[in-house]
């Protein structure tokens, strides 16, 4: 081995340098000043009045300046409590230690430096006594925890932000411990369950009752969250039917995920519940509509077949028979259009009456009655019956004369729906009245077959009067 100039250095040379370095190190740490300067924390000593009499450079960095040479207070503008409220001089850690003679441990203080910066310091103060036990002063060690405080504040803000996100999320979320006991939940979960679970007591899920998708009861210990905890695996999109305390039911998809600690041990689980009640209702409605459509198409085809058979049964004017047949098809189509506007659920009786009479002008009739929502079957039946009555009135009755009057009135009495069609001031009844034609046969057959109702028709000199009655259970 050689030194910098190339001269060989033996073991004796190395030993001599190490010994010299050890001597220098001991001298540096045997003096109070040397020890203070080499400490990684700020340290200062004050007398019994709080005047600084000794300090190291690290303390100067934390203060942002040096105290007066003749001794004085630490050089900073103001101090504050950790919550930001002002701290009076007699509340400082050193003042408290000097006043009580007791140590002050891990007291956080915020100081405003002379240049306007704020520094967070952690103070530990020890009172100093002489051999006689008299208080002589105190020594204070300071640690700069500004970055730690900022990191802690950032973490706290992030946690608060995360908590706000969870609480305001439209997706129901809750978490449990390793035994399945519910520890927290958000507002969406309460809305979904219809109740607030008992923290630390209710297990696995906050629902009042659970069911399989096919409607079979589901025990809580067999719900997706319980399975995820027991088998320590994530479950994605398990469908469950839930029931609230008020008896209402809904459907959800569960996404439970087990949570593990740093040591890999199970500490709990978090579950997200996606409410698919409306989607399931839409699917059920779609199926119902398809079934209804299938049924309605069959009935419509049967109705069209009946219309065709009777419209072209008698020998007569082919153009007139075709015109009558097409008019009946348009009446049937109009009824279907009104049902389609309401998603094939209901149609208002007043709208049906207005639709049938619309081709004859806005003031041809007086229509009176409450709003009554008819079923799909009743809507088509009334539309076709009223069409036949209107067609007959336009050919032979009140709608064929400028002086003719027409009143259509409907009402609901107890468990029955009544509709009356009354014509006045029209021409005399024809020799072949409606009673012998297809119209009356169709009206009576449709009302009796589809609505379990009755039809009464009266022909007189004043005009035709038709009264239709049907039980509410078959019409609304």
Coordinates of C-alpha atoms in Angstrom, one line a residue:
X1 CA 0.0 0.0 0.0
X2 CA 1.2 3.5 -0.8
X3 CA 0.4 7.0 0.4
X4 CA -0.7 9.8 -1.9
X5 CA 3.0 10.4 -3.0
X6 CA 3.7 6.8 -3.6
X7 CA 5.6 6.1 -0.4
X8 CA 4.8 2.7 1.1
X9 CA 2.7 2.8 4.2
X10 CA 3.0 -0.1 6.7
X11 CA 0.8 -1.3 9.4
X12 CA 2.5 1.0 11.8
X13 CA 1.5 4.0 9.7
X14 CA -2.2 3.0 9.6
X15 CA -2.2 2.5 13.4
X16 CA -0.7 5.9 14.0
X17 CA -3.4 7.7 11.9
X18 CA -6.2 5.8 13.5
X19 CA -4.9 6.7 16.9
X20 CA -4.6 10.4 15.9
X21 CA -8.2 10.4 14.6
X22 CA -9.5 8.9 17.8
X23 CA -7.8 11.6 19.9
X24 CA -9.4 14.3 17.7
X25 CA -12.8 12.7 18.0
X26 CA -12.5 12.5 21.8
X27 CA -11.5 16.1 22.1
X28 CA -14.4 17.2 19.9
X29 CA -17.0 15.4 22.1
X30 CA -15.4 16.1 25.4
X31 CA -16.3 19.7 25.2
X32 CA -19.9 21.0 25.7
X33 CA -19.7 23.1 22.5
X34 CA -18.4 20.3 20.4
X35 CA -21.1 17.9 21.6
X36 CA -23.9 20.5 21.0
X37 CA -22.7 21.3 17.5
X38 CA -22.7 17.6 16.4
X39 CA -26.2 16.8 17.7
X40 CA -28.8 16.3 14.9
X41 CA -31.4 18.2 16.9
X42 CA -31.6 21.8 18.1
X43 CA -30.5 22.2 21.7
X44 CA -30.4 25.3 23.9
X45 CA -30.0 26.1 27.6
X46 CA -31.7 29.0 29.4
X47 CA -31.4 30.4 32.9
X48 CA -34.2 30.4 35.4
X49 CA -35.7 33.5 33.8
X50 CA -35.8 31.9 30.3
X51 CA -32.9 33.8 28.8
X52 CA -30.9 31.7 26.3
X53 CA -27.3 31.2 27.5
X54 CA -26.1 28.4 25.2
X55 CA -27.3 27.0 21.9
X56 CA -26.2 25.0 18.8
X57 CA -26.3 25.9 15.2
X58 CA -29.2 23.5 14.6
X59 CA -31.3 25.6 17.0
X60 CA -30.4 28.7 15.0
X61 CA -31.7 27.0 11.8
X62 CA -35.0 26.2 13.4
X63 CA -35.4 29.7 14.9
X64 CA -34.3 31.5 11.8
X65 CA -31.8 33.6 13.6
X66 CA -29.5 34.0 16.7
X67 CA -30.6 35.3 20.1
X68 CA -29.1 38.5 21.4
X69 CA -25.4 38.2 22.4
X70 CA -26.1 39.4 25.9
X71 CA -28.7 36.7 26.4
X72 CA -32.4 36.9 25.7
X73 CA -35.4 35.0 24.4
X74 CA -35.3 32.8 21.4
X75 CA -35.4 34.9 18.2
X76 CA -38.8 34.2 16.6
X77 CA -41.8 36.4 16.0
X78 CA -44.7 34.4 17.7
X79 CA -45.6 30.9 18.7
X80 CA -48.8 29.0 18.3
X81 CA -50.5 25.8 19.6
X82 CA -50.8 22.9 17.2
X83 CA -54.4 23.9 16.4
X84 CA -53.1 27.3 15.2
X85 CA -54.3 29.4 18.2
X86 CA -51.8 31.9 19.6
X87 CA -49.6 30.7 22.5
X88 CA -48.8 33.2 25.2
X89 CA -45.2 33.4 26.6
X90 CA -46.2 31.7 29.8
X91 CA -47.7 28.8 27.9
X92 CA -44.4 27.9 26.1
X93 CA -42.8 24.5 27.0
X94 CA -39.8 26.2 28.6
X95 CA -42.0 28.6 30.7
X96 CA -44.1 25.7 31.9
X97 CA -41.0 23.7 32.9
X98 CA -39.5 26.7 34.7
X99 CA -42.8 27.4 36.5
X100 CA -43.5 23.9 37.6
X101 CA -40.0 22.4 37.8
X102 CA -41.3 19.3 35.9
X103 CA -40.2 18.0 32.5
X104 CA -42.3 18.8 29.5
X105 CA -42.4 15.9 27.0
X106 CA -43.2 15.9 23.3
X107 CA -44.9 19.3 23.2
X108 CA -45.6 20.5 19.7
X109 CA -45.2 24.2 19.0
X110 CA -45.6 26.2 15.8
X111 CA -43.2 29.2 15.6
X112 CA -43.4 32.1 13.2
X113 CA -39.9 32.9 12.1
X114 CA -38.7 36.4 11.5
X115 CA -38.9 35.9 7.7
X116 CA -42.5 34.9 7.9
X117 CA -42.1 31.1 7.6
X118 CA -43.9 28.8 10.0
X119 CA -42.0 25.8 11.5
X120 CA -43.5 22.9 13.5
X121 CA -41.2 21.9 16.4
X122 CA -41.4 19.1 18.9
X123 CA -40.0 20.3 22.3
X124 CA -38.7 18.3 25.2
X125 CA -37.7 20.4 28.2
X126 CA -35.7 19.2 31.3
X127 CA -35.4 21.5 34.3
X128 CA -31.8 22.0 35.6
X129 CA -31.1 22.0 39.3
X130 CA -27.9 22.7 41.3
X131 CA -26.5 20.4 44.0
X132 CA -28.8 21.9 46.6
X133 CA -31.9 21.2 44.5
X134 CA -32.5 24.8 43.5
X135 CA -33.9 25.5 40.0
X136 CA -31.1 27.0 37.8
X137 CA -32.7 26.9 34.4
X138 CA -33.7 24.4 31.7
X139 CA -32.4 22.6 28.6
X140 CA -34.7 22.3 25.6
X141 CA -34.2 19.9 22.7
X142 CA -36.0 20.7 19.5
X143 CA -36.9 18.5 16.5
X144 CA -38.2 20.0 13.3
X145 CA -41.4 18.1 12.4
X146 CA -42.7 20.4 9.8
X147 CA -42.4 17.9 7.0
X148 CA -43.8 15.2 9.2
X149 CA -46.7 17.4 10.1
X150 CA -47.3 18.2 6.5
X151 CA -47.2 14.6 5.5
X152 CA -49.6 13.8 8.4
X153 CA -51.9 16.6 7.4
X154 CA -51.8 15.4 3.8
X155 CA -52.7 11.9 4.9
X156 CA -55.5 13.2 7.1
X157 CA -56.9 15.2 4.2
X158 CA -56.6 12.3 1.8
X159 CA -58.4 10.1 4.3
X160 CA -61.1 12.7 4.8
X161 CA -61.4 13.1 1.1
X162 CA -61.7 9.3 0.6
X163 CA -64.3 9.2 3.4
X164 CA -66.3 11.9 1.7
X165 CA -66.1 10.1 -1.6
X166 CA -67.4 6.9 0.0
X167 CA -70.1 8.6 1.9
X168 CA -71.4 10.5 -1.1
X169 CA -71.0 7.6 -3.5
X170 CA -74.3 6.4 -5.0
X171 CA -73.0 2.8 -4.6
X172 CA -73.7 1.2 -1.3
X173 CA -70.4 0.4 0.5
X174 CA -69.6 -1.0 3.9
X175 CA -66.8 -2.9 5.5
X176 CA -66.5 -5.5 8.2
X177 CA -63.9 -7.1 10.5
X178 CA -62.5 -10.6 10.0
X179 CA -65.5 -12.0 11.8
X180 CA -68.0 -10.2 9.5
X181 CA -69.1 -7.6 12.0
X182 CA -70.1 -4.4 10.3
X183 CA -67.8 -1.5 11.2
X184 CA -68.8 1.2 8.8
X185 CA -71.2 2.0 6.0
X186 CA -72.3 4.9 3.8
X187 CA -75.6 6.6 3.2
X188 CA -76.3 4.7 0.0
X189 CA -76.1 1.4 2.0
X190 CA -78.7 2.7 4.5
X191 CA -81.0 3.7 1.6
X192 CA -80.5 0.3 0.0
X193 CA -81.1 -1.7 3.2
X194 CA -83.9 0.5 4.5
X195 CA -82.3 0.5 7.9
X196 CA -79.1 1.4 9.8
X197 CA -77.2 -1.7 11.0
X198 CA -75.8 -2.0 14.5
X199 CA -72.1 -1.4 14.3
X200 CA -70.1 -4.3 15.8
X201 CA -73.1 -6.5 16.1
X202 CA -74.8 -7.1 12.7
X203 CA -72.8 -9.5 10.6
X204 CA -72.0 -9.9 6.9
X205 CA -74.8 -7.7 5.6
X206 CA -77.3 -5.0 6.8
X207 CA -80.3 -6.3 4.8
X208 CA -83.4 -7.2 6.7
X209 CA -83.8 -10.5 4.7
X210 CA -81.9 -12.1 1.8
X211 CA -83.1 -14.4 -0.9
X212 CA -81.6 -16.3 -3.8
X213 CA -82.3 -15.0 -7.3
X214 CA -85.0 -17.7 -7.6
X215 CA -86.7 -16.4 -4.5
X216 CA -85.5 -19.1 -2.0
X217 CA -84.5 -17.8 1.4
X218 CA -80.7 -17.1 1.8
X219 CA -79.2 -17.4 5.3
X220 CA -76.9 -14.5 6.3
X221 CA -73.9 -16.8 6.8
X222 CA -74.3 -17.9 3.1
X223 CA -74.4 -14.4 1.7
X224 CA -71.5 -13.3 -0.7
X225 CA -69.7 -11.3 2.1
X226 CA -69.7 -14.4 4.4
X227 CA -68.4 -16.6 1.6
X228 CA -65.6 -14.1 0.7
X229 CA -64.4 -13.9 4.4
X230 CA -64.7 -17.7 4.9
X231 CA -62.9 -18.6 1.7
X232 CA -60.7 -15.5 1.6
X233 CA -61.4 -14.7 -2.0
X234 CA -63.0 -11.9 -4.0
X235 CA -66.4 -12.4 -5.4
X236 CA -67.6 -10.4 -8.4
X237 CA -71.2 -9.7 -9.2
X238 CA -73.1 -12.2 -7.0
X239 CA -76.8 -11.5 -7.5
X240 CA -79.0 -11.4 -4.4
X241 CA -82.6 -10.4 -3.7
X242 CA -83.0 -8.3 -0.6
X243 CA -86.0 -7.2 1.5
X244 CA -86.3 -4.1 3.6
X245 CA -88.1 -3.9 6.9
X246 CA -91.2 -2.3 5.2
X247 CA -91.5 -5.4 3.0
X248 CA -90.3 -3.9 -0.3
X249 CA -87.8 -6.0 -2.2
X250 CA -85.0 -5.3 -4.7
X251 CA -82.1 -6.9 -6.4
X252 CA -78.4 -6.2 -6.1
X253 CA -75.0 -7.3 -7.3
X254 CA -72.4 -7.8 -4.5
X255 CA -68.7 -7.4 -4.9
X256 CA -67.0 -8.4 -1.5
X257 CA -63.2 -8.2 -1.3
X258 CA -61.2 -9.6 1.7
X259 CA -58.6 -7.2 3.2
X260 CA -55.3 -8.4 4.6
X261 CA -52.8 -6.7 7.0
X262 CA -49.0 -6.2 6.4
X263 CA -48.4 -9.7 7.9
X264 CA -50.9 -11.3 5.4
X265 CA -53.5 -12.1 8.0
X266 CA -57.1 -11.4 7.2
X267 CA -58.3 -8.2 8.9
X268 CA -61.7 -7.7 7.3
X269 CA -63.5 -7.1 4.0
X270 CA -65.1 -4.3 2.0
X271 CA -68.3 -4.8 0.0
X272 CA -69.9 -2.8 -2.8
X273 CA -73.5 -3.3 -3.5
X274 CA -74.9 -2.3 -6.9
X275 CA -78.7 -1.8 -6.9
X276 CA -80.1 -3.5 -10.0
X277 CA -83.7 -3.3 -9.0
X278 CA -84.8 -1.0 -11.8
X279 CA -82.8 -3.1 -14.3
X280 CA -84.6 -6.3 -13.1
X281 CA -87.9 -4.5 -13.3
X282 CA -87.1 -3.5 -16.8
X283 CA -86.2 -7.1 -17.7
X284 CA -89.4 -8.4 -16.1
X285 CA -91.4 -5.7 -17.9
X286 CA -89.8 -6.6 -21.1
X287 CA -90.7 -10.3 -20.6
X288 CA -94.2 -9.3 -19.7
X289 CA -94.5 -7.1 -22.7
X290 CA -93.2 -9.8 -25.0
X291 CA -95.7 -12.2 -23.4
X292 CA -98.5 -9.6 -23.8
X293 CA -97.4 -8.9 -27.3
X294 CA -97.6 -12.5 -28.2
X295 CA -101.0 -12.8 -26.6
X296 CA -102.1 -9.5 -28.2
X297 CA -100.9 -10.5 -31.7
X298 CA -102.9 -13.7 -31.4
X299 CA -106.0 -11.8 -30.3
X300 CA -105.5 -9.1 -32.9
X301 CA -105.2 -11.7 -35.7
X302 CA -108.4 -13.3 -34.4
X303 CA -110.1 -9.9 -34.3
X304 CA -108.9 -9.2 -37.8
X305 CA -110.2 -12.5 -39.0
X306 CA -113.6 -11.8 -37.4
X307 CA -113.7 -8.3 -39.0
X308 CA -112.8 -9.7 -42.4
X309 CA -115.3 -12.5 -42.2
X310 CA -118.2 -10.2 -41.2
X311 CA -117.2 -7.3 -43.4
X312 CA -117.3 -9.4 -46.5
X313 CA -120.0 -11.8 -45.5
X314 CA -123.0 -10.1 -47.2
X315 CA -123.2 -9.6 -50.9
X316 CA -123.1 -6.0 -51.7
X317 CA -120.9 -3.2 -52.8
X318 CA -117.3 -4.5 -52.8
X319 CA -115.9 -1.0 -52.5
X320 CA -118.1 -0.2 -49.5
X321 CA -117.2 -3.5 -47.8
X322 CA -113.5 -2.8 -48.3
X323 CA -113.9 0.7 -47.0
X324 CA -115.7 -0.6 -43.8
X325 CA -113.0 -3.2 -43.3
X326 CA -110.2 -0.7 -43.6
X327 CA -111.9 1.7 -41.2
X328 CA -112.2 -1.1 -38.6
X329 CA -108.5 -1.9 -39.1
X330 CA -107.6 1.7 -38.6
X331 CA -109.6 1.8 -35.4
X332 CA -107.8 -1.2 -34.1
X333 CA -104.4 0.3 -35.1
X334 CA -105.3 3.6 -33.3
X335 CA -106.0 1.7 -30.1
X336 CA -102.7 -0.1 -30.4
X337 CA -100.9 3.2 -31.0
X338 CA -102.3 4.7 -27.8
X339 CA -101.2 1.7 -25.8
X340 CA -97.8 1.8 -27.4
X341 CA -97.4 5.4 -26.2
X342 CA -98.0 4.2 -22.7
X343 CA -95.6 1.2 -23.0
X344 CA -98.5 -1.2 -23.4
X345 CA -99.5 -0.7 -19.8
X346 CA -102.7 1.4 -19.8
X347 CA -104.7 3.9 -21.9
X348 CA -107.1 6.6 -20.7
X349 CA -110.8 6.0 -21.6
X350 CA -111.2 9.7 -22.4
X351 CA -108.3 9.5 -24.9
X352 CA -109.9 6.5 -26.5
X353 CA -113.2 8.3 -26.9
X354 CA -111.6 11.4 -28.3
X355 CA -109.5 9.3 -30.8
X356 CA -112.6 7.5 -32.1
X357 CA -114.5 10.7 -32.6
X358 CA -111.6 12.8 -33.9
X359 CA -112.3 12.1 -37.7
X360 CA -115.8 13.6 -37.3
X361 CA -114.7 17.1 -36.1
X362 CA -113.9 18.7 -32.8
X363 CA -117.5 19.7 -31.8
X364 CA -119.6 16.7 -32.8
X365 CA -120.1 15.3 -29.3
X366 CA -120.2 16.1 -25.6
X367 CA -117.8 13.8 -23.8
X368 CA -117.9 13.6 -20.0
X369 CA -116.3 11.3 -17.5
X370 CA -113.4 10.9 -15.0
X371 CA -109.9 9.7 -15.9
X372 CA -110.0 5.9 -16.0
X373 CA -107.0 3.9 -16.9
X374 CA -108.0 0.8 -18.9
X375 CA -106.0 -2.4 -19.3
X376 CA -104.7 -3.3 -22.7
X377 CA -107.6 -5.7 -23.4
X378 CA -110.2 -3.2 -22.3
X379 CA -108.6 -0.4 -24.3
X380 CA -108.9 -2.4 -27.6
X381 CA -112.4 -3.6 -26.8
X382 CA -113.8 -0.1 -26.0
X383 CA -112.0 1.4 -29.0
X384 CA -113.5 -1.2 -31.4
X385 CA -117.0 -0.9 -29.8
X386 CA -117.0 2.9 -30.0
X387 CA -115.8 2.7 -33.6
X388 CA -118.8 0.6 -34.6
X389 CA -121.1 3.0 -32.8
X390 CA -119.5 6.0 -34.4
X391 CA -119.6 4.4 -37.9
X392 CA -123.3 3.6 -37.5
X393 CA -124.0 7.2 -36.3
X394 CA -122.2 8.6 -39.3
X395 CA -124.2 6.5 -41.7
X396 CA -127.6 6.4 -40.1
X397 CA -127.6 8.4 -36.8
X398 CA -126.8 11.7 -35.1
X399 CA -123.4 12.2 -36.9
X400 CA -125.1 12.1 -40.3
X401 CA -127.3 15.2 -39.7
X402 CA -126.2 18.8 -39.0
X403 CA -128.8 18.9 -36.2
X404 CA -127.8 15.7 -34.6
X405 CA -126.5 15.6 -31.1
X406 CA -124.2 13.0 -29.4
X407 CA -123.4 12.5 -25.7
X408 CA -120.8 10.1 -24.5
X409 CA -120.7 9.7 -20.7
X410 CA -118.8 7.3 -18.5
X411 CA -118.5 6.8 -14.8
X412 CA -117.3 4.4 -12.2
X413 CA -119.8 3.2 -9.6
X414 CA -118.7 0.9 -6.9
X415 CA -117.0 -2.1 -8.7
X416 CA -118.4 -1.4 -12.2
X417 CA -117.6 0.9 -15.2
X418 CA -120.5 2.3 -17.1
X419 CA -120.4 4.0 -20.5
X420 CA -123.4 5.5 -22.2
X421 CA -123.7 6.5 -25.9
X422 CA -126.8 8.6 -26.6
X423 CA -127.8 10.1 -29.9
X424 CA -130.6 12.8 -30.3
X425 CA -132.1 14.9 -33.1
X426 CA -130.8 12.6 -35.8
X427 CA -132.8 11.1 -38.7
X428 CA -135.4 8.3 -38.1
X429 CA -134.0 4.9 -37.4
X430 CA -133.2 2.8 -40.6
X431 CA -135.3 -0.1 -41.6
X432 CA -132.2 -2.4 -41.0
X433 CA -131.0 -1.0 -37.6
X434 CA -127.7 -1.8 -35.9
X435 CA -129.3 -4.7 -34.0
X436 CA -129.3 -6.8 -37.2
X437 CA -125.8 -5.8 -38.4
X438 CA -122.3 -6.9 -37.7
X439 CA -121.6 -3.9 -35.5
X440 CA -123.9 -4.9 -32.6
X441 CA -122.9 -8.5 -32.8
X442 CA -119.3 -7.5 -32.6
X443 CA -119.9 -5.1 -29.7
X444 CA -121.8 -7.6 -27.7
X445 CA -119.5 -10.4 -28.4
X446 CA -116.3 -8.4 -27.6
X447 CA -117.7 -6.9 -24.3
X448 CA -119.1 -10.2 -23.1
X449 CA -116.0 -12.2 -24.1
X450 CA -113.2 -9.8 -23.2
X451 CA -114.7 -7.9 -20.3
X452 CA -117.4 -10.2 -18.9
X453 CA -119.7 -7.2 -19.4
X454 CA -123.1 -6.4 -20.8
X455 CA -124.5 -4.3 -23.7
X456 CA -128.0 -2.7 -23.7
X457 CA -129.2 -1.1 -27.0
X458 CA -132.4 1.0 -27.3
X459 CA -133.7 2.1 -30.7
X460 CA -136.3 4.9 -30.6
X461 CA -137.4 7.9 -32.6
X462 CA -135.2 10.3 -30.5
X463 CA -132.1 8.3 -31.5
X464 CA -129.9 5.3 -30.6
X465 CA -128.9 4.7 -27.0
X466 CA -126.2 2.2 -26.0
X467 CA -125.2 1.3 -22.5
X468 CA -122.0 -0.7 -21.8
X469 CA -121.2 -2.0 -18.3
X470 CA -118.3 -4.1 -17.1
X471 CA -116.7 -5.0 -13.8
X472 CA -113.7 -2.9 -12.8
X473 CA -111.6 -6.0 -12.3
X474 CA -111.8 -6.7 -16.0
X475 CA -111.2 -3.2 -17.3
X476 CA -108.9 -1.2 -15.1

